[in-house]
Coordinates of C-alpha atoms in Angstrom, one line a residue:
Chain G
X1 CA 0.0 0.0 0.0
X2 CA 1.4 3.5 -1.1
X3 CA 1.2 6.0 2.2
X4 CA 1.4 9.7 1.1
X5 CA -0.1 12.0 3.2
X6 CA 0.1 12.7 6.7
X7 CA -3.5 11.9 7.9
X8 CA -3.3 8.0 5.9
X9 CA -1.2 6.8 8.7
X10 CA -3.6 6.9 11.5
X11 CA -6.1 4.5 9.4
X12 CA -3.4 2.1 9.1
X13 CA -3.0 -1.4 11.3
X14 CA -0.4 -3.3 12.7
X15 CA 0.9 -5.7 10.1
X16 CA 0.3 -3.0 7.4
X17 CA 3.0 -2.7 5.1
X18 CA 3.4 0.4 3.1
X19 CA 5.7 2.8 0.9
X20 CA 6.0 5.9 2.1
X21 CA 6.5 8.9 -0.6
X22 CA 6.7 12.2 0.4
X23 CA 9.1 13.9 2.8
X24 CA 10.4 12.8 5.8
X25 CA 12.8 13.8 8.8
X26 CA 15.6 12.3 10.2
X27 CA 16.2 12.5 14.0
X28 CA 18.5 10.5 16.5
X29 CA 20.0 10.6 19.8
X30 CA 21.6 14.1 19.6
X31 CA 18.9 15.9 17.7
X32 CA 16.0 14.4 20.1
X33 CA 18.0 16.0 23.3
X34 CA 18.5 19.3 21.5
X35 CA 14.7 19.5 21.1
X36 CA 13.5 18.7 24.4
X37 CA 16.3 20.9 25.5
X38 CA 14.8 23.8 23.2
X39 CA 11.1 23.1 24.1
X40 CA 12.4 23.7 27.7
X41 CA 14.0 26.5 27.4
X42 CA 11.0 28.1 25.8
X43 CA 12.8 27.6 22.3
X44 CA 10.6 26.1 20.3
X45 CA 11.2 28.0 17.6
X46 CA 14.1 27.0 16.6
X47 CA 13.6 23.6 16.7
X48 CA 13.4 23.1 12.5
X49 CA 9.2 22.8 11.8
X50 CA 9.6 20.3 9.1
X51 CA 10.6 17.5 12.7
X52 CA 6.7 18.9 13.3
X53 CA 5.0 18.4 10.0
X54 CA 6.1 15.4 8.8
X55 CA 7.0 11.7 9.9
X56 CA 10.6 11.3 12.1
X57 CA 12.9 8.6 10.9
X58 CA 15.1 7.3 13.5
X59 CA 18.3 7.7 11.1
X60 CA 21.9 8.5 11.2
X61 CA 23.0 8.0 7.6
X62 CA 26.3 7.9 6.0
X63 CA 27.0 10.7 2.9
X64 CA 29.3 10.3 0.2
X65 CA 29.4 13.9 -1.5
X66 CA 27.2 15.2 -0.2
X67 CA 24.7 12.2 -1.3
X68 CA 23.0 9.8 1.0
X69 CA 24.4 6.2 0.3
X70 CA 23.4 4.1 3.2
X71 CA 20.6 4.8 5.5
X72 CA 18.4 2.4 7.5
X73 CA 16.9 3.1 10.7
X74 CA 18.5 3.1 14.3
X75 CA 16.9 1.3 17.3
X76 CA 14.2 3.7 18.2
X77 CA 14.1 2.2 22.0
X78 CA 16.9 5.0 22.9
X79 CA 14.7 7.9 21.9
X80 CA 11.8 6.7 24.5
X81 CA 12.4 9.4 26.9
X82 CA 12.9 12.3 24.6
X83 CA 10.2 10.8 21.8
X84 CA 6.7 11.7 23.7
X85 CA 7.9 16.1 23.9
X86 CA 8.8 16.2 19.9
X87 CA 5.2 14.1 19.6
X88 CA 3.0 15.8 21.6
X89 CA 4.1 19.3 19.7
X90 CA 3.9 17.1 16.1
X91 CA 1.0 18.0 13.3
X92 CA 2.1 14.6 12.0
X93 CA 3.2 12.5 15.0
X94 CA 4.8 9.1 12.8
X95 CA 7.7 7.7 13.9
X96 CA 9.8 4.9 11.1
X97 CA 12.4 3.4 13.3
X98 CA 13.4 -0.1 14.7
X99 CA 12.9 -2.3 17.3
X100 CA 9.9 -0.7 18.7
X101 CA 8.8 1.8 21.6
X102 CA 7.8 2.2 25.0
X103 CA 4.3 2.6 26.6
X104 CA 4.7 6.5 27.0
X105 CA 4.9 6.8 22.8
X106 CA 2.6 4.1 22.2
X107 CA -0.3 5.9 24.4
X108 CA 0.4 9.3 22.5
X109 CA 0.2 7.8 19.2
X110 CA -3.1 6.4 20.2
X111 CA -6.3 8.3 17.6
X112 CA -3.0 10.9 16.2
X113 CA -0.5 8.4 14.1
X114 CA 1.9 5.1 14.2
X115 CA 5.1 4.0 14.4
X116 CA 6.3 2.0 11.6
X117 CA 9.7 -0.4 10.8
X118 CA 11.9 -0.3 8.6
X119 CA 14.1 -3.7 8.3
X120 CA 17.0 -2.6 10.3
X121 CA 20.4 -2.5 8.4
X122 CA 18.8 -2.7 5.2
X123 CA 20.9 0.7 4.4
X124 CA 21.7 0.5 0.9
X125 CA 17.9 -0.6 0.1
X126 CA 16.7 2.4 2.0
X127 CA 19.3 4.9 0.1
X128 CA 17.9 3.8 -3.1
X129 CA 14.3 5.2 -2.0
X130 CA 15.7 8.7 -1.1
X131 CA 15.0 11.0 -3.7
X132 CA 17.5 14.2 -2.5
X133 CA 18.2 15.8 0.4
X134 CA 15.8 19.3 0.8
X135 CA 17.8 20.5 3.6
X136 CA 19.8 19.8 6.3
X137 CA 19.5 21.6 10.2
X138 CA 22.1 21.5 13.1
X139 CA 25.3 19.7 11.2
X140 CA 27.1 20.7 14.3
X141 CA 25.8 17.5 15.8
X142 CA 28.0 15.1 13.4
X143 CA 27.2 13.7 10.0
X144 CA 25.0 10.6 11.7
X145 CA 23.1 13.0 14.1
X146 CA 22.3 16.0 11.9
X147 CA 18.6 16.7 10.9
X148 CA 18.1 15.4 7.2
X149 CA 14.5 16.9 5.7
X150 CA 14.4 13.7 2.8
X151 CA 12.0 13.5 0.0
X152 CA 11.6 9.7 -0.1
X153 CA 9.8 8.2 -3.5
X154 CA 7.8 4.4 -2.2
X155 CA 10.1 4.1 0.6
X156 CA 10.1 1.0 1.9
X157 CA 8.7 -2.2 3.0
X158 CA 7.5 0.1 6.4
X159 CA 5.5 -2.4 9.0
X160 CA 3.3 -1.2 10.7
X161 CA 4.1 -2.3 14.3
X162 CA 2.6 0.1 16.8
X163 CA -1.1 1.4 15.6
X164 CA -3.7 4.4 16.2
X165 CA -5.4 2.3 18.1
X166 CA -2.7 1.2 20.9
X167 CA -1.5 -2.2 19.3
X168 CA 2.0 -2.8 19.3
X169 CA 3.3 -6.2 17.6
X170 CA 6.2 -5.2 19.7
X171 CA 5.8 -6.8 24.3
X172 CA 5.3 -3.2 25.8
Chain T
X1 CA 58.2 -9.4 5.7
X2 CA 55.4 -7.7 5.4
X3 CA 56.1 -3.7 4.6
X4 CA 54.1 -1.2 6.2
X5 CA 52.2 -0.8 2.9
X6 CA 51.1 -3.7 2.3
X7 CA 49.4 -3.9 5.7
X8 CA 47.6 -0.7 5.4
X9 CA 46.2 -1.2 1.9
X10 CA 45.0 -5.0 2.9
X11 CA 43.3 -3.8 6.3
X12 CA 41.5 -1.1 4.3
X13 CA 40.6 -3.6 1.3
X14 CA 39.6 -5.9 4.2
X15 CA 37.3 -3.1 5.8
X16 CA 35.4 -2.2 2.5
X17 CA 35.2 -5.9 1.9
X18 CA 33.2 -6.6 4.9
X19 CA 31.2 -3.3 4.6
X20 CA 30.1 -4.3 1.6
X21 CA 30.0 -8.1 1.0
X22 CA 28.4 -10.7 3.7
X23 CA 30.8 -13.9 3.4
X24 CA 29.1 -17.1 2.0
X25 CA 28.3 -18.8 4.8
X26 CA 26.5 -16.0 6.6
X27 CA 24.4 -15.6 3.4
X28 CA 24.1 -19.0 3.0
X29 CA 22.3 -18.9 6.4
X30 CA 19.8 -15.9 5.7
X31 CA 18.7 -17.0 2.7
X32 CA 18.0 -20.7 4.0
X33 CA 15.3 -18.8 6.4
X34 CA 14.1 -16.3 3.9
X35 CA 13.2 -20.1 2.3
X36 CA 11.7 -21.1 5.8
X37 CA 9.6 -18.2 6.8
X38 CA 6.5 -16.6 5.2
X39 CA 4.4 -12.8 5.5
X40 CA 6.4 -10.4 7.1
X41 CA 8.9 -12.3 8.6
X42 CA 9.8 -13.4 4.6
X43 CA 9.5 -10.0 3.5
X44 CA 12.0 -8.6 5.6
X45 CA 14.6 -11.2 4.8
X46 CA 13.8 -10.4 1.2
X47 CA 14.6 -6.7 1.4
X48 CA 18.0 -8.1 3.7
X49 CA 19.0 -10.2 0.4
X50 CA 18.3 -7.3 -2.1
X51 CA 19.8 -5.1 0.7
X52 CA 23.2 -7.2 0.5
X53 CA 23.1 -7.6 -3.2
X54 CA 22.5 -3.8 -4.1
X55 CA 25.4 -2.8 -1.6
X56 CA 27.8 -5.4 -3.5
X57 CA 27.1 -4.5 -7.0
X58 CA 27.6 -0.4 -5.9
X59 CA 30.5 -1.3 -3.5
X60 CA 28.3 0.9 -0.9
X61 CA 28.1 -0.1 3.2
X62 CA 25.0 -2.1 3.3
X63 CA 24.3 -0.4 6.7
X64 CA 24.5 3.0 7.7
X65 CA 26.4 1.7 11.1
X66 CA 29.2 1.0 9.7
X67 CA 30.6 0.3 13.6
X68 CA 33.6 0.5 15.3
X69 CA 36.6 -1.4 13.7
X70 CA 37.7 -4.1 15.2
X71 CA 41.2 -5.9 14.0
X72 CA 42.2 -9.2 15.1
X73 CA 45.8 -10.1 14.2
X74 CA 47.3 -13.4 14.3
X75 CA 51.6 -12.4 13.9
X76 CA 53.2 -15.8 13.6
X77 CA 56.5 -15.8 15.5
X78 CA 58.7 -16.0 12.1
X79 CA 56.7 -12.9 10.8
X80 CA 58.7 -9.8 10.1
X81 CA 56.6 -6.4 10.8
X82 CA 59.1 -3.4 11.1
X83 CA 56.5 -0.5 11.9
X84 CA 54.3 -0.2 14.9
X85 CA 50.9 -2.1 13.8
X86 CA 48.9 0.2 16.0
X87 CA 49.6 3.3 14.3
X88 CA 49.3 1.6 11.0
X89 CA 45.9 0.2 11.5
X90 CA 44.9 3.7 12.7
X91 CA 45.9 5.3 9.8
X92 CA 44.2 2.2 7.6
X93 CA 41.2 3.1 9.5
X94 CA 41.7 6.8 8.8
X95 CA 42.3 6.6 4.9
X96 CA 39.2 4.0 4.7
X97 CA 36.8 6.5 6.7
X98 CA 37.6 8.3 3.2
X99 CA 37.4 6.5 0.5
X100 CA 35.1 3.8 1.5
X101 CA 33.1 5.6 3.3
X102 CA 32.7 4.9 6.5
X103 CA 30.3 7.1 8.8
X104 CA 32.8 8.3 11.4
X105 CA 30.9 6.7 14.6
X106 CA 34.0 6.8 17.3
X107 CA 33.4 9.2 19.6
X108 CA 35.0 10.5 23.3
X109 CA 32.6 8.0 25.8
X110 CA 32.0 11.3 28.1
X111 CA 32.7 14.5 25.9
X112 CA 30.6 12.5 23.0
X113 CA 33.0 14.6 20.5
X114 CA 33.5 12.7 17.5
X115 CA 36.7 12.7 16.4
X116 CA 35.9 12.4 12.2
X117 CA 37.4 8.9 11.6
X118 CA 36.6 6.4 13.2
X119 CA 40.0 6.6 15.6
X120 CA 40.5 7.9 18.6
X121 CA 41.5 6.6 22.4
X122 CA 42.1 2.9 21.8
X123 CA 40.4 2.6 18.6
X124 CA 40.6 0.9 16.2
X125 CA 40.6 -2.0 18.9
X126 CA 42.9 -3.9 18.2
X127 CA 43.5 -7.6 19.3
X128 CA 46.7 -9.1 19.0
X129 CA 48.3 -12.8 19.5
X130 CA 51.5 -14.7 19.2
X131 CA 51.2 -17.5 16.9
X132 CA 53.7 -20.4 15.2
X133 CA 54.6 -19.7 11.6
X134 CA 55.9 -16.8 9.8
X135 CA 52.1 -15.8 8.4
X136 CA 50.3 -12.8 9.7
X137 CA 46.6 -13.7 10.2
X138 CA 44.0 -10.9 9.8
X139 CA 40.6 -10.7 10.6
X140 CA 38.5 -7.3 10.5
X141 CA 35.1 -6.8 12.2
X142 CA 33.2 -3.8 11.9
X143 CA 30.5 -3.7 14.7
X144 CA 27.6 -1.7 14.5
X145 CA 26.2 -0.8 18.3
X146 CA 22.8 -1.9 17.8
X147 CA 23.7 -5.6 18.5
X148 CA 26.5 -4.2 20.5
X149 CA 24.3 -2.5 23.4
X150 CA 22.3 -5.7 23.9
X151 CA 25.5 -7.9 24.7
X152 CA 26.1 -9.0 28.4
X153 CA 28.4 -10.1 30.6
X154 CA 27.7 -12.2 34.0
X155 CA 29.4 -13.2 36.7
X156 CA 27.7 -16.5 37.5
X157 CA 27.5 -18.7 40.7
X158 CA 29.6 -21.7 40.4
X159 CA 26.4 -23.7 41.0
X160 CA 24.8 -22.0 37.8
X161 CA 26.8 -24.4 35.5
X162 CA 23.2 -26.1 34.7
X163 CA 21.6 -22.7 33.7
X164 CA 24.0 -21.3 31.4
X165 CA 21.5 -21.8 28.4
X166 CA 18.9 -20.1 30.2
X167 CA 20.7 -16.7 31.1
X168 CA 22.4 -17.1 27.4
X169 CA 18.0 -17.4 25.9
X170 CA 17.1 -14.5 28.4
X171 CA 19.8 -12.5 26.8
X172 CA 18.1 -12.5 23.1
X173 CA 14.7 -12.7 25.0
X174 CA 15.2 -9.1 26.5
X175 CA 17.1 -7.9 23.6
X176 CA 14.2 -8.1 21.8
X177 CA 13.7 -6.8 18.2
X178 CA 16.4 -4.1 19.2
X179 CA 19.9 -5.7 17.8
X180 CA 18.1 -6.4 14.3
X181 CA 17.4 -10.0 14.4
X182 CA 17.7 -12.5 13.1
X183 CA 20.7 -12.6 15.2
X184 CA 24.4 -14.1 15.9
X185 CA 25.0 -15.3 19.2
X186 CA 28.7 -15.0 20.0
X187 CA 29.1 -17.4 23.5
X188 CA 32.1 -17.3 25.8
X189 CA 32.2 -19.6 28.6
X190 CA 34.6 -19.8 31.5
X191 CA 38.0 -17.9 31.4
X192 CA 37.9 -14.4 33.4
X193 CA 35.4 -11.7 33.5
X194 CA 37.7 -9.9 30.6
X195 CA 38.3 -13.0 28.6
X196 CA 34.8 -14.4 28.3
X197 CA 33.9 -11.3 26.5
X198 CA 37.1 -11.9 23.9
X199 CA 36.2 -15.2 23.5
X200 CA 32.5 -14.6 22.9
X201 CA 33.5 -11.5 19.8
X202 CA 35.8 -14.2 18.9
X203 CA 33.6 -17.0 18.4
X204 CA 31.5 -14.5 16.2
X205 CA 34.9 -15.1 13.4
X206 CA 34.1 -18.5 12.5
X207 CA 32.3 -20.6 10.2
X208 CA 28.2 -19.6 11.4
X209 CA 27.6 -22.8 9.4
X210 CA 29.5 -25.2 11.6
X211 CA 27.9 -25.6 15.4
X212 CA 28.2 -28.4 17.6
X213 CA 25.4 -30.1 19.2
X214 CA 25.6 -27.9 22.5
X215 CA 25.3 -25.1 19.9
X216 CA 22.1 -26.4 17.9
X217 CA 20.5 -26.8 21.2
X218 CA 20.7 -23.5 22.7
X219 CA 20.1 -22.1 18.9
X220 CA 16.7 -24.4 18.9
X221 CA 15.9 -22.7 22.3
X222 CA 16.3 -19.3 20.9
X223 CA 14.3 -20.0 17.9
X224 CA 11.7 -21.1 20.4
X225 CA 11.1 -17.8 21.7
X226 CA 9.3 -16.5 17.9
X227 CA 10.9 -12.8 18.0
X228 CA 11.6 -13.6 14.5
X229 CA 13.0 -10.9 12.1
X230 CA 13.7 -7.4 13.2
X231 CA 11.2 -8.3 16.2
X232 CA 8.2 -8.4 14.5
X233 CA 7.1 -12.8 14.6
X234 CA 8.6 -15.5 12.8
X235 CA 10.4 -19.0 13.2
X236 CA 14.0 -17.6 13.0
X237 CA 15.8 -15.3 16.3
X238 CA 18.9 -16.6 15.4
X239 CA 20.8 -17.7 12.4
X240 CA 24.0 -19.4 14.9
X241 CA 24.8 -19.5 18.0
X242 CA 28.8 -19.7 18.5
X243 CA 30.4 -21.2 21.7
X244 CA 33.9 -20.8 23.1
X245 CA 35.2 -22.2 26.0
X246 CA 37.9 -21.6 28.7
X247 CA 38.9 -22.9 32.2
X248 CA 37.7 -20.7 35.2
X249 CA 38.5 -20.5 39.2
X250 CA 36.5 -23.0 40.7
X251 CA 34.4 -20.4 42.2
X252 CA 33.5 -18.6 39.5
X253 CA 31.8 -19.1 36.6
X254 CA 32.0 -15.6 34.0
X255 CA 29.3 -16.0 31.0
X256 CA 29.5 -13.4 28.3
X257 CA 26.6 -13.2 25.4
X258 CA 28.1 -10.9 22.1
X259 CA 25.1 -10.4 20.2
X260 CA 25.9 -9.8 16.0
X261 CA 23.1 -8.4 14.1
X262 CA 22.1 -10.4 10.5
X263 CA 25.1 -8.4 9.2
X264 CA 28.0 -10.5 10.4
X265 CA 30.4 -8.3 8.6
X266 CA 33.7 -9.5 9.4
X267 CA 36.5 -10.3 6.1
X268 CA 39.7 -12.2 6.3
X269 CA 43.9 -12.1 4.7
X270 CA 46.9 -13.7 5.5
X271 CA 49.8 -12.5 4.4

């Protein structure tokens, strides 16, 4: 199934699989803790809006010139307890990751959106998908945990493992 | 003797080699359960296989995490090296950060600054041993931290000799779909708490194809457990399970579990 706006992904179901086209937003570790960091501080804006408009792919990729090569998903556990402040201040709160998340995310994803998987380490596959890079936000952090906005074509196979409805095919 | 050059320009034809091409008998193991399994769990080893093949035919890493590099060198007695193999697999490490690429991962454990290539304090690791001949054995592992940060080490009660399988199963249990199974299960048993992990990361170098019956058992009971593929259901947690043993003090009894993601990426030379 072919996923292309924002407000498809809270009809889906667990065991769904779908291709995502469209843009998407890559987040990890570094760039979670800067944005609960800058919601904090009473920053939000300049966290960059795209992390609030479109889905957040738990992604540190690996660039050759300037081009993505390599980039499959990261295990999303790790961003549990910075995942539920960039969520609750999402327009389009979908999360394509690994491995799963905790109760906290799976309860705010609940009637808003869902968390979807990627086949970890499937790098290359995933490169192939990604269209261009339409910008890039807080470099500082380091090539794998710099803000990539992505226009993916059919990305995919994306599982739907945590649903709109509180299912997770993941134990919570 | 083996010049300087040589060594450098084999460890960093050895590190694109296994960031880009799974050996044979890994892939000879993934694509016997893509045959097994069906629905998603099939799909996803599908899009592994198409994964591997695409990042052979572009010579590209076929995962982002391209890991920390690990070098294991076997320098048989009669072996000539005149240059300090440390600095010279840094600077291999360096150069291949380059031109592979590599995404630099290495980082200070409490500053978190990265230093760019992949070097730094102690890395690349580097494990070293005397052995007979005049060959020099080489064996590099790249390993990503996914499978990494799900790895354990115990120190068991003497009287827990019966139980080893069980802590070894809880290990994958709790580690969930988080190390991107299906899985490797590097095993060391016995030794010290320090050598049980080296022996485990070392057991992870050999053959996946070839496990004893001690090994088929525990792999059985970890394919019980139906985590399947990247977590989400299926017949197949693990591809291998690997087991090395050493003697221990009779009151102790060290375990450690190394887990290895689908993408046993390790490549080998001797020179």
């Amino acid at each position: 199934m072919d996923v292309r706006n924002c407000e498809d992904f809270v009809q889906l179901e667990v065991g769904n699989i779908v291709y995502i086209s469209g843009t998407i937003v890559t987040a990890r570790d570094k760039a979670h803790m800067r944005v609960v960091k800058l919601i904090k501080d009473g920053r939000i804006e300049d966290v960059p809006e795209e992390m609030f408009l479109h889905p957040v792919y738990h992604c540190g990729p690996l660039l050759k010139n300037g081009k993505i090569v390599s980039a499959g998903p990261t295990t999303s556990a790790r961003m549990d307890p910075y995942a539920p402040v960039l969520l609750r201040e999402s327009s389009c709160p979908v999360i394509i990751g690994k491995g799963g998340m905790g109760r906290k995310v799976v309860d705010l994803l609940k009637g808003r959106g869902c968390y979807l998987s990627f086949p970890g380490g499937a790098g290359a596959l995933a490169a192939e998908s990604i269209k261009r890079i339409k910008k890039v936000y807080w470099q500082d952090l380091g090539m794998a945990e710099a803000v990539y906005v992505l226009e993916v074509e059919k990305f995919g196979p994306c599982i739907v493992s945590i649903d709109s409805r509180g299912n997770s095919i993941y134990p919570i | 003797m083996v010049s300087r050059r040589e060594f450098v320009d084999t460890l960093i034809e050895l590190l694109r080699k296994a960031e880009t091409e799974l050996g044979e008998d890994v892939l000879e193991l993934i694509r016997d359960a893509e045959k097994r399994e069906e629905g998603t769990a099939k799909l996803i080893l599908q899009s592994i296989l198409k994964n591997v093949e695409l990042a052979k035919e572009n010579s590209i890493p076929m995962c982002q995490d391209t890991g920390i590099p690990i070098i294991f060198l076997d320098v048989g007695r009669d072996a000539e090296l005149k240059f300090d193999i440390y600095e010279a697999s840094r600077e291999a490490v360096s150069r291949a950060t380059k031109l592979i690429p590599l995404r630099p991962n290495a980082v200070h454990p409490l500053t978190r600054e990265n230093s760019g290539d992949n070097t730094g304090l102690n890395v690349p690791i580097v494990h070293c041993r005397i052995v007979e001949g005049d060959e020099v054995t080489i064996a590099v592992m790249p390993k990503g931290a996914g499978s990494e940060n799900v790895s354990k080490q115990m120190m068991l009660l003497p009287g827990d000799s019966e139980r080893v399988v069980d802590f070894i199963v809880d290990v994958v249990r709790e580690a969930g779909g988080k190390p991107c199974p299906p899985v490797f299960v590097g095993v060391g048993i016995g030794g010290t708490f320090d050598e049980s992990t080296i022996l485990a990361k070392r057991a992870l170098l050999r053959d996946v194809r070839k496990m004893n019956r001690f090994e088929k058992e525990i792999l059985n009971r970890i394919n019980m457990l139906g985590i399947g593929p990247m977590g989400l259901g299926g017949k197949t947690t693990a591809l291998s399970v690997l087991v090395e043993i050493a003697h221990c003090h009779t009151a102790s009894l060290p375990l450690a579990v190394n887990v290895q993601c689908w993408a046993n990426r390790r490549a080998f030379a001797v020179l």
